[in-house]
Amino acid sequence: MDAAERIDDLPEGGLLYEPRSLWSVQAVEMSSLRQEVGMPRIHFYNGGKHPITLDRVAIHGINYDLAVQSTAQGLPTHASASAVQNAVSLKIGVPFRNHFSRSPVLIDGLVPEPTGLTGPRAAVASAGGTYFPSSNWGLSLLNLSKPLYLPRNAAIESSFSAVRRPDFDAGLDPRGYAVWQQEGGLFAGFSRSFDWPILGQAATSSELSDPVGTVPEQGWPYALTPLQLGYGPVPQTPQFWDPTGHFSSKRFREQEATRAGSSKLTALRVMLDQRQIDDGVSDALGAINPRPTMESLAGKIGTRIRTADGGTKEWWWRPGAPLSLVADTITPATVYKLAMPITLSPEDSLDVRAIIPAIPNLPQATAARTMNIGISFNGFATIEG
Amino acid sequence: MTVENANQLRANLVQLASGSLADGILHEPRAFYDVIDVDPDGQITPGNPEVFKNGERHPIRLTHMTAALAAETVEDQPAFQDERNIQRIGMRMEFHNQFYQNPEFLPLPLWGDMPTAASPQVSFGTSAWEFDVPFILSARDTLTVEVELSSVPSSARRVNVSFVGIGLLSGREYLLNSEASLDSVVRTKMSSVAFRNDGSEPMILSRGTCNVSAPVDEDDPTGDIRVLSLQVRQVGNGTNANWFQGPTAFPLMPAVLWGVKSGRCVVHKFPGDGLLWEPGEGISLELQSLSDLVPPARVFVGLTGYITVS
């Protein structure tokens, strides 16, 4: 959504707004028969105290190494994010009220929002394999549908998770950069920034030998090796919510640009520099033709965000939502804007069913037969201030 | 776009343009640009001095920032540099000791907040700009368009520049278009006849596009807009000044920076109504390599908007 399309610029009658997302990620084993899978109702349940207005739907393949699989012989062609976005249809309903769609709707078949940047064309990995790098310059953008007004001294806490990735050492670690954009000031705007090393837990060697389509954990958020408490060596493996990826309220407040009062926040932007991950996956694949397209880390990084010392202080979405599903203005996900937003009152829920078509010629390996389907409904909560 | 929307847009354009004319107000697109060779050792690299400054007698409103890497590296090596190096170059702007977006150097793609991808078949070789305020090309006026390649191609590249708008009185659509075939780095003036308003009514031009093809003997026909630079000037009414102002060593603006609407560059929209520069006002701009892995990189940065002449 373009910033210019924001519905209002000032709080209306004392109402405040905070972003919200209802999301789910489900691993479904593909079959040579058509399947209809109900997404857990609890994931699309408004458990908060405020009504939520949902105006966008996003769908994305989660935790994949490849956005588009190469059709080189022997590789499972449906084990990529692209298969999820092109094959899975949705049935959406609001129980006891209406069916948004009685028949399955392919989000691609509606009018997808323009959510892309041109990005680089092709790259060559150190082993000589040529591939198409991950998209959008690594950028994810969430333009808030309604500006978020934070009182003075209030802050936002954001966490970005560690990731599962192939095990290789290519020099520079992947790095993430995040900014909160706010309006006002001499330049008419300002951003509070945060950058962090993206920690990863390596996949096992057997997974690395077949990185394409391998989904090591079929649930989401996946488990990483638990923190070893007590005396002893520092654990070598990161936690899912590792402190390195935490944009704290302290860090947020330190960058206060004005003491004039409330801050008007309009967007969250995150850039993920994942070049050596792309190179590493390409090296593991070897030189294959046609060239594969690498998947963005935005589909592998979980997020959680809330306000501190102001606002509702509730998580904006169930912690762990993949970045690509919630930052849906620029994203590798497919995004559709609902013609008529859905409002869920507290204790109301959506009924979402995914339809997976019959897939012929399934590969033998279970992991390569698994589709990791991510779906989110995004919008905002209306809060009486 | 539906017929109703198109008609509404046309009516709005005519109303806007005729209202401005009646008030004696004239708008023309403007862009300030710089070509900066970033120090690879992490030293702060300032832009060329006095580039981002309003040197005209009228106020200029800037609405967008665009940025891209040059196709070649600083040494103008024949090999193209990895375009992903843009992720490892940070930028900040300074205005009266205020920084934008942050005193920290933010990687250039992190500035992007506009989805700009057109079809992948054309995006790499095309830049399109929808002007913030359309400009008037009066009857018998023309546009001078100069183009230049940054390196000698293996065979000729086709370069196409076009402007699209409607008639102030009739509301009919006009398309002004010229094509040149470039096989050297010699600066070339495109046919001014092609851009001349030979009709009997003023034109309201609202969009411009430039496209560069691959060398015609290559198997892959996808173009590369990064190798093209251009300059535009309206002859007749208007300010008769160059639209694009940059360092003296680069009198033509890199065409990749023209991709405000769609193209290959990172596009950032300034908050609110953007920056208003009165005559003599401006900003300074600095870049920094965020990683020692970045080879000496040449970066293009542009600020786009329009001048208001009353």
Short mmCIF file of C-alpha atoms in Angstrom, two decimals, chain A residues 2-4 114-124 131 133 136-139 141 143 170-172 177-179 181-195 251 255 257 269-276 278-279 329-330, chain B residues 82-88 93-96 98-118 120 123-124 220 222-223 262-275 283 290-294:
data_model
loop_
_atom_site.label_atom_id
_atom_site.label_comp_id
_atom_site.label_asym_id
_atom_site.label_seq_id
_atom_site.Cartn_x
_atom_site.Cartn_y
_atom_site.Cartn_z
CA ASP A 2 1.36 3.38 -1.00
CA ALA A 3 1.81 5.79 1.85
CA ALA A 4 -0.37 8.24 -0.07
CA PRO A 114 2.60 -4.93 -7.04
CA THR A 115 5.03 -5.87 -4.30
CA GLY A 116 8.36 -6.23 -6.06
CA LEU A 117 11.59 -4.44 -6.89
CA THR A 118 13.55 -5.25 -9.99
CA GLY A 119 16.65 -6.42 -8.15
CA PRO A 120 19.75 -7.93 -9.70
CA ARG A 121 19.62 -10.18 -12.74
CA ALA A 122 21.91 -13.16 -12.31
CA ALA A 123 24.93 -14.06 -10.23
CA VAL A 124 27.75 -16.57 -10.32
CA TYR A 131 21.67 -18.53 -10.51
CA PRO A 133 19.65 -14.18 -6.61
CA ASN A 136 13.86 -7.28 -3.96
CA TRP A 137 17.43 -6.40 -2.88
CA GLY A 138 16.58 -8.24 0.34
CA LEU A 139 14.03 -5.57 1.22
CA LEU A 141 8.43 -3.20 3.69
CA ASN A 143 3.52 0.52 5.09
CA ALA A 170 31.59 -17.95 3.09
CA GLY A 171 33.15 -15.12 5.03
CA LEU A 172 30.73 -12.38 5.94
CA TYR A 177 18.97 -3.94 8.91
CA ALA A 178 15.66 -2.58 10.16
CA VAL A 179 14.23 0.93 10.36
CA GLN A 181 10.04 5.40 9.56
CA GLN A 182 8.40 8.34 11.27
CA GLU A 183 7.20 11.70 10.01
CA GLY A 184 8.01 15.16 11.26
CA GLY A 185 11.12 17.25 11.81
CA LEU A 186 13.28 19.44 9.62
CA PHE A 187 13.60 16.79 6.93
CA ALA A 188 9.91 15.90 7.21
CA GLY A 189 10.92 12.49 8.45
CA PHE A 190 13.33 10.33 10.35
CA SER A 191 14.09 6.65 10.83
CA ARG A 192 15.21 4.73 13.89
CA SER A 193 17.58 2.02 12.85
CA PHE A 194 18.87 -1.31 14.06
CA ASP A 195 21.19 -3.86 12.48
CA ARG A 251 17.61 1.26 21.50
CA GLN A 255 17.17 7.57 18.71
CA ALA A 257 14.67 12.76 17.06
CA ARG A 269 11.53 -1.58 6.52
CA VAL A 270 13.91 -4.53 6.83
CA MET A 271 16.80 -5.36 4.52
CA LEU A 272 18.49 -8.76 4.65
CA ASP A 273 21.94 -9.12 3.11
CA GLN A 274 22.03 -12.83 2.29
CA ARG A 275 24.45 -12.96 -0.60
CA GLN A 276 26.63 -15.73 0.76
CA ASP A 278 22.52 -17.60 -2.01
CA ASP A 279 26.05 -18.47 -3.08
CA THR A 329 4.04 -3.92 0.94
CA ILE A 330 7.31 -5.13 -0.54
CA ASP B 82 27.94 -7.32 -8.94
CA GLU B 83 24.76 -5.31 -8.61
CA ARG B 84 24.20 -6.69 -5.12
CA ASN B 85 27.04 -4.52 -3.86
CA ILE B 86 24.36 -1.89 -3.42
CA GLN B 87 23.33 -3.78 -0.27
CA ARG B 88 26.70 -2.99 1.27
CA MET B 93 21.77 13.09 4.09
CA GLU B 94 22.53 16.18 6.13
CA PHE B 95 20.66 19.44 6.31
CA HIS B 96 21.59 22.01 8.96
CA GLN B 98 19.98 17.16 10.89
CA PHE B 99 20.42 13.73 9.39
CA TYR B 100 18.10 11.79 7.17
CA GLN B 101 17.20 9.11 7.62
CA ASN B 102 19.51 8.52 10.55
CA PRO B 103 23.02 9.50 11.64
CA GLU B 104 23.88 5.86 10.92
CA PHE B 105 24.59 4.95 7.31
CA LEU B 106 21.63 2.91 6.11
CA PRO B 107 22.14 0.48 3.20
CA LEU B 108 20.70 1.91 -0.01
CA PRO B 109 18.03 -0.78 -0.54
CA LEU B 110 16.76 -0.03 2.97
CA TRP B 111 15.73 3.38 1.68
CA GLY B 112 13.40 1.81 -0.85
CA ASP B 113 9.72 2.17 -0.12
CA MET B 114 8.14 2.03 -3.56
CA PRO B 115 7.41 -1.24 -5.40
CA THR B 116 8.80 -0.49 -8.86
CA ALA B 117 9.19 -3.79 -10.68
CA ALA B 118 7.67 -3.91 -14.13
CA PRO B 120 11.23 -8.75 -15.79
CA SER B 123 12.56 -3.74 -16.16
CA PHE B 124 16.30 -4.19 -16.60
CA ASP B 220 19.96 -12.12 -24.81
CA THR B 222 17.40 -7.80 -22.36
CA GLY B 223 18.73 -4.27 -22.12
CA SER B 262 9.26 1.62 -12.59
CA GLY B 263 12.75 0.50 -13.41
CA ARG B 264 15.92 -0.81 -11.90
CA CYS B 265 16.75 1.67 -9.12
CA VAL B 266 15.87 1.89 -5.45
CA VAL B 267 13.14 4.52 -4.97
CA HIS B 268 12.43 6.33 -1.71
CA LYS B 269 9.48 8.69 -1.36
CA PHE B 270 10.13 11.53 1.04
CA PRO B 271 7.53 11.79 3.82
CA GLY B 272 4.64 14.16 3.37
CA ASP B 273 5.01 16.66 0.56
CA GLY B 274 8.76 16.14 0.29
CA LEU B 275 11.57 18.67 0.54
CA ILE B 283 21.64 19.30 1.33
CA LEU B 290 29.54 -1.13 5.01
CA SER B 291 31.78 -4.05 4.19
CA ASP B 292 35.37 -4.47 3.13
CA LEU B 293 34.11 -6.93 0.57
CA VAL B 294 32.77 -4.11 -1.55
#
